[in-house]
Short mmCIF file of C-alpha atoms in Angstrom, two decimals:
data_model
loop_
_atom_site.label_atom_id
_atom_site.label_comp_id
_atom_site.label_asym_id
_atom_site.label_seq_id
_atom_site.Cartn_x
_atom_site.Cartn_y
_atom_site.Cartn_z
CA MET B 1 122.87 88.09 109.97
CA VAL B 2 120.69 91.01 108.93
CA ALA B 3 120.25 91.57 105.22
CA GLU B 4 119.35 94.91 103.66
CA THR B 5 116.76 94.94 100.88
CA GLN B 6 115.88 97.69 98.41
CA TYR B 7 112.22 98.70 98.04
CA GLY B 8 111.84 100.87 94.99
CA GLN B 9 114.16 103.70 94.05
CA GLY B 10 116.20 104.97 96.99
CA HIS B 11 114.05 103.25 99.62
CA SER B 12 115.95 100.77 101.81
CA LEU B 13 114.59 98.56 104.56
CA VAL B 14 116.18 96.18 107.04
CA GLN B 15 114.90 92.62 106.86
CA ALA B 16 114.26 91.09 110.29
CA GLN B 17 112.96 87.66 111.19
CA ALA B 18 109.84 86.97 109.13
CA LEU B 19 106.48 87.26 110.86
CA ALA B 20 104.03 84.37 110.65
CA PRO B 21 101.66 84.64 107.67
CA GLY B 22 98.69 83.63 109.90
CA ARG B 23 95.44 83.21 107.96
CA PHE B 24 97.17 84.20 104.70
CA PRO B 25 99.87 81.55 104.09
CA MET B 26 99.68 82.29 100.35
CA LEU B 27 101.12 85.76 101.11
CA SER B 28 104.33 84.51 102.74
CA GLU B 29 106.62 85.62 99.88
CA ARG B 30 108.44 88.95 99.78
CA GLU B 31 107.21 90.20 96.40
CA TYR B 32 104.06 89.74 94.33
CA THR B 33 102.73 90.75 90.94
CA VAL B 34 99.05 91.69 90.71
CA GLN B 35 97.64 91.45 87.20
CA GLN B 36 94.19 92.65 86.23
CA ARG B 37 92.52 90.24 83.82
CA MET B 38 91.86 91.42 80.29
CA ARG B 39 88.16 91.24 79.44
CA CYS B 40 87.08 92.12 75.90
CA GLY B 41 83.78 93.63 77.03
CA GLU B 42 85.66 96.41 78.84
CA ALA B 43 86.13 98.14 75.50
CA CYS B 44 82.43 99.00 75.36
CA CYS B 45 81.06 98.79 78.93
CA GLU B 46 82.21 98.67 82.54
CA LEU B 47 82.59 95.09 83.77
CA GLU B 48 83.46 93.75 87.20
CA ASN B 49 87.23 93.79 87.70
CA GLU B 50 89.19 90.59 88.31
CA TYR B 51 92.82 90.24 89.39
CA ASP B 52 95.33 87.42 89.77
CA VAL B 53 98.09 87.56 92.41
CA TYR B 54 101.38 85.80 91.63
CA PRO B 55 104.68 85.54 93.50
CA THR B 56 106.95 87.67 91.31
CA GLY B 57 108.65 85.41 88.79
CA GLY B 58 106.10 82.64 89.32
CA SER B 59 103.59 81.37 86.78
CA LYS B 60 100.91 80.09 89.18
CA ALA B 61 98.50 82.46 90.89
CA VAL B 62 98.07 82.15 94.67
CA LEU B 63 95.01 84.40 94.92
CA HIS B 64 92.15 85.36 92.62
CA VAL B 65 90.36 88.62 93.42
CA LYS B 66 86.89 89.21 92.00
CA GLU B 67 84.72 92.31 92.16
CA ARG B 68 81.05 91.91 93.04
CA SER B 69 78.97 95.00 92.32
CA ASP B 70 75.62 96.13 90.94
CA CYS B 71 75.67 96.50 87.16
CA LEU B 72 73.65 99.74 86.97
CA GLU B 73 75.58 101.41 89.79
CA ARG B 74 78.91 100.29 88.32
CA CYS B 75 78.10 101.59 84.82
CA CYS B 76 76.60 104.89 85.97
CA CYS B 77 78.65 105.74 89.06
CA ASN B 78 82.09 104.17 88.50
CA PRO B 79 84.50 104.57 90.27
CA ALA B 80 82.39 105.80 93.22
CA HIS B 81 80.14 102.71 93.20
CA SER B 82 79.93 100.25 96.08
CA PHE B 83 81.63 96.88 95.68
CA ALA B 84 82.84 93.75 97.42
CA MET B 85 86.22 92.33 96.38
CA GLU B 86 86.41 88.62 97.15
CA MET B 87 89.92 87.30 97.79
CA ILE B 88 89.88 83.61 96.79
CA ASP B 89 92.61 81.10 97.64
CA ALA B 90 93.69 79.70 94.27
CA GLN B 91 94.52 76.31 95.80
CA THR B 92 91.32 75.68 97.76
CA ASN B 93 88.94 78.00 95.83
CA LEU B 94 87.67 79.31 99.19
CA THR B 95 87.10 82.98 99.95
CA VAL B 96 89.64 83.97 102.64
CA ALA B 97 88.68 87.66 102.92
CA THR B 98 86.38 90.26 101.39
CA LEU B 99 87.03 93.97 100.91
CA LYS B 100 83.77 95.93 101.16
CA ARG B 101 83.48 99.56 100.08
CA PRO B 102 80.22 101.53 100.25
CA PHE B 103 79.04 104.06 97.69
CA THR B 104 80.67 107.48 98.08
CA CYS B 105 79.90 110.85 96.58
CA VAL B 106 82.16 112.00 93.76
CA GLY B 107 83.44 115.09 95.50
CA CYS B 108 86.40 117.05 96.72
CA HIS B 109 89.01 115.20 98.79
CA ALA B 110 88.92 118.04 101.30
CA CYS B 111 85.62 116.80 102.76
CA ALA B 112 84.72 113.45 104.24
CA CYS B 113 81.89 112.73 101.79
CA GLY B 114 84.33 112.49 98.89
CA LEU B 115 86.79 110.13 100.62
CA LYS B 116 86.58 106.43 99.84
CA ARG B 117 86.95 103.97 102.72
CA ALA B 118 86.60 100.19 102.90
CA VAL B 119 86.78 97.38 105.45
CA LEU B 120 88.52 94.03 105.04
CA LEU B 121 86.56 91.17 106.57
CA GLY B 122 87.45 87.54 107.13
CA PRO B 123 85.08 84.56 107.04
CA GLY B 124 82.15 85.21 109.36
CA ASN B 125 82.59 88.99 108.93
CA GLU B 126 85.55 89.08 111.33
CA LEU B 127 87.25 92.49 111.06
CA ILE B 128 90.79 92.28 109.69
CA GLY B 129 91.25 96.01 109.18
CA ASP B 130 90.10 99.07 107.28
CA ILE B 131 91.63 101.33 104.66
CA GLY B 132 90.70 104.73 103.31
CA GLU B 133 91.86 107.85 101.51
CA GLU B 134 93.48 110.73 103.39
CA PRO B 135 91.95 114.23 102.94
CA CYS B 136 93.83 116.84 100.92
CA SER B 137 94.07 118.92 104.11
CA LYS B 138 96.65 116.33 105.23
CA VAL B 139 98.42 115.36 101.99
CA GLY B 140 97.99 118.57 99.99
CA CYS B 141 95.70 119.31 97.05
CA CYS B 142 97.88 117.29 94.64
CA GLY B 143 98.94 114.55 97.06
CA TYR B 144 97.50 111.09 97.56
CA ALA B 145 97.72 108.68 100.49
CA LEU B 146 95.80 105.81 102.03
CA ASN B 147 95.49 105.16 105.75
CA MET B 148 95.16 101.49 106.71
CA LYS B 149 94.55 100.21 110.24
CA ASN B 150 94.62 96.57 111.35
CA ALA B 151 92.37 95.05 114.01
CA ALA B 152 95.00 95.80 116.69
CA GLY B 153 94.81 99.52 115.86
CA GLU B 154 98.26 99.72 114.24
CA VAL B 155 98.24 102.30 111.45
CA THR B 156 100.22 102.23 108.20
CA GLU B 157 100.11 104.96 105.59
CA VAL B 158 100.55 104.21 101.88
CA ARG B 159 102.00 107.40 100.40
CA ALA B 160 102.31 108.34 96.73
CA ARG B 161 105.71 109.64 95.68
CA LYS B 162 104.24 111.61 92.78
CA SER B 163 101.47 114.19 92.51
CA ARG B 164 97.94 113.13 91.63
CA CYS B 165 98.13 114.92 88.26
CA GLU B 166 101.41 113.22 87.34
CA MET B 167 100.07 109.80 88.35
CA VAL B 168 96.90 109.90 86.25
CA SER B 169 98.53 111.52 83.21
CA CYS B 170 101.75 109.46 83.07
CA HIS B 171 100.65 105.99 84.25
CA LEU B 172 101.05 104.53 80.76
CA CYS B 173 104.65 105.68 80.38
CA LYS B 174 106.27 105.25 83.83
CA GLU B 175 106.07 103.33 87.10
CA ILE B 176 103.87 104.93 89.76
CA PRO B 177 105.33 104.11 93.23
CA PHE B 178 103.77 104.23 96.71
CA ASP B 179 105.61 103.71 100.03
CA ALA B 180 104.02 101.93 103.00
CA VAL B 181 105.14 103.58 106.25
CA ALA B 182 104.26 102.52 109.82
CA LEU B 183 103.10 105.72 111.54
CA ALA B 184 104.19 104.61 115.03
CA THR B 185 107.85 104.38 113.98
CA ASN B 186 107.84 106.30 110.68
CA GLN B 187 109.63 103.27 109.22
CA GLY B 188 109.11 101.89 105.75
CA VAL B 189 107.46 98.47 105.87
CA GLY B 190 106.62 97.87 102.22
CA TYR B 191 106.05 99.22 98.77
CA VAL B 192 103.45 99.01 96.00
CA ALA B 193 103.68 100.34 92.48
CA LYS B 194 101.64 100.48 89.32
CA SER B 195 103.96 98.95 86.76
CA LYS B 196 104.91 100.64 83.53
CA PRO B 197 103.51 98.69 80.54
CA SER B 198 106.32 96.56 79.13
CA SER B 199 105.61 97.18 75.43
CA PHE B 200 103.57 99.27 73.02
CA LYS B 201 101.14 96.34 72.75
CA ALA B 202 100.72 96.37 76.54
CA VAL B 203 100.11 100.15 76.47
CA MET B 204 97.34 99.72 73.88
CA ALA B 205 95.81 96.80 75.81
CA GLU B 206 95.70 98.83 79.03
CA ALA B 207 94.20 101.84 77.27
CA ALA B 208 91.56 99.78 75.45
CA PHE B 209 90.69 97.08 77.98
CA ARG B 210 91.55 98.91 81.23
CA THR B 211 94.01 96.33 82.49
CA SER B 212 96.64 97.23 85.07
CA GLN B 213 99.63 95.50 86.59
CA PHE B 214 101.01 96.23 90.06
CA THR B 215 103.95 95.10 92.18
CA MET B 216 103.76 94.60 95.96
CA ARG B 217 106.83 94.12 98.18
CA VAL B 218 106.76 93.63 101.95
CA ASP B 219 109.24 93.76 104.80
CA ALA B 220 108.99 90.28 106.29
CA GLY B 221 110.04 91.53 109.73
CA HIS B 222 107.28 94.12 110.09
CA MET B 223 104.24 92.81 108.23
CA GLY B 224 102.29 89.73 109.27
CA GLY B 225 99.60 88.06 107.18
CA ASP B 226 96.77 90.48 108.01
CA ASP B 227 98.94 93.53 107.25
CA ARG B 228 100.05 91.98 103.97
CA ALA B 229 96.42 91.42 103.01
CA LEU B 230 95.64 95.05 103.86
CA LEU B 231 98.58 96.22 101.76
CA LEU B 232 97.23 94.12 98.91
CA THR B 233 93.85 95.86 99.21
CA SER B 234 95.62 99.21 98.84
CA ILE B 235 96.30 98.21 95.23
CA PHE B 236 92.57 97.89 94.51
CA MET B 237 91.80 101.18 96.27
CA ILE B 238 94.53 102.89 94.21
CA ASP B 239 93.38 101.30 90.96
CA PHE B 240 89.75 102.31 91.50
CA GLY B 241 90.56 105.70 93.04
CA LEU B 242 93.07 106.90 90.45
CA PHE B 243 93.31 104.80 87.31
CA GLU B 244 89.76 103.53 86.76
CA GLN B 245 88.49 107.10 86.61
CA ASN B 246 91.30 108.13 84.30
CA ASN B 247 90.66 105.19 81.96
CA ASN B 248 86.96 105.98 81.86
CA ASN B 249 87.75 109.56 80.88
CA ASN B 250 89.94 108.23 78.10
#
């Protein structure tokens, strides 16, 4: 029997037989919460970001994600600095994948030099996929989208529902949703969102210590383990590309 599942507001998907999680068995659940760790030093200088990934409703993290970047470049050029995000299995403490993004110019999204792109690599530098920002010539001057492609060449676009200005100005007072759509079929395959802070205390903590919380949901019938890992990396690209810069300005 086929069950219908809701992904965000007004976005329905049909759940098919779940695909094998492959090299990412820790990503076999349907929904996850991604919480950036609070670090007191963030109030006065830019530190390397760290995140924990939990099955939604669970108390035990399944992945730890740690930024590795040069201190001087990070402090002077954030969020355009180069970095490597290590995805670490919480059970085995082994790195299962690394997201690598080179330095990019801080420029207009109409030209290639201002677009941020990264590759996701497995152990031994095996290519899992790549992900990058779409130019404003495709999404509009106020739009935002990421294009992610797995090793098989299948392309999924992560599209913002709101304008860039609304996202960066209202992220402390409302949820900021993004839809993941397979370009070959134009079918929704998942959803990520920056969560609205749950209390005034959480709002102040995010403003002061630059912490963020995200939700990721996947369609088990259309996303295998590698695609789920790529969708997870979209959260870090969104956080660095939109909200890190906004927090620094604040």
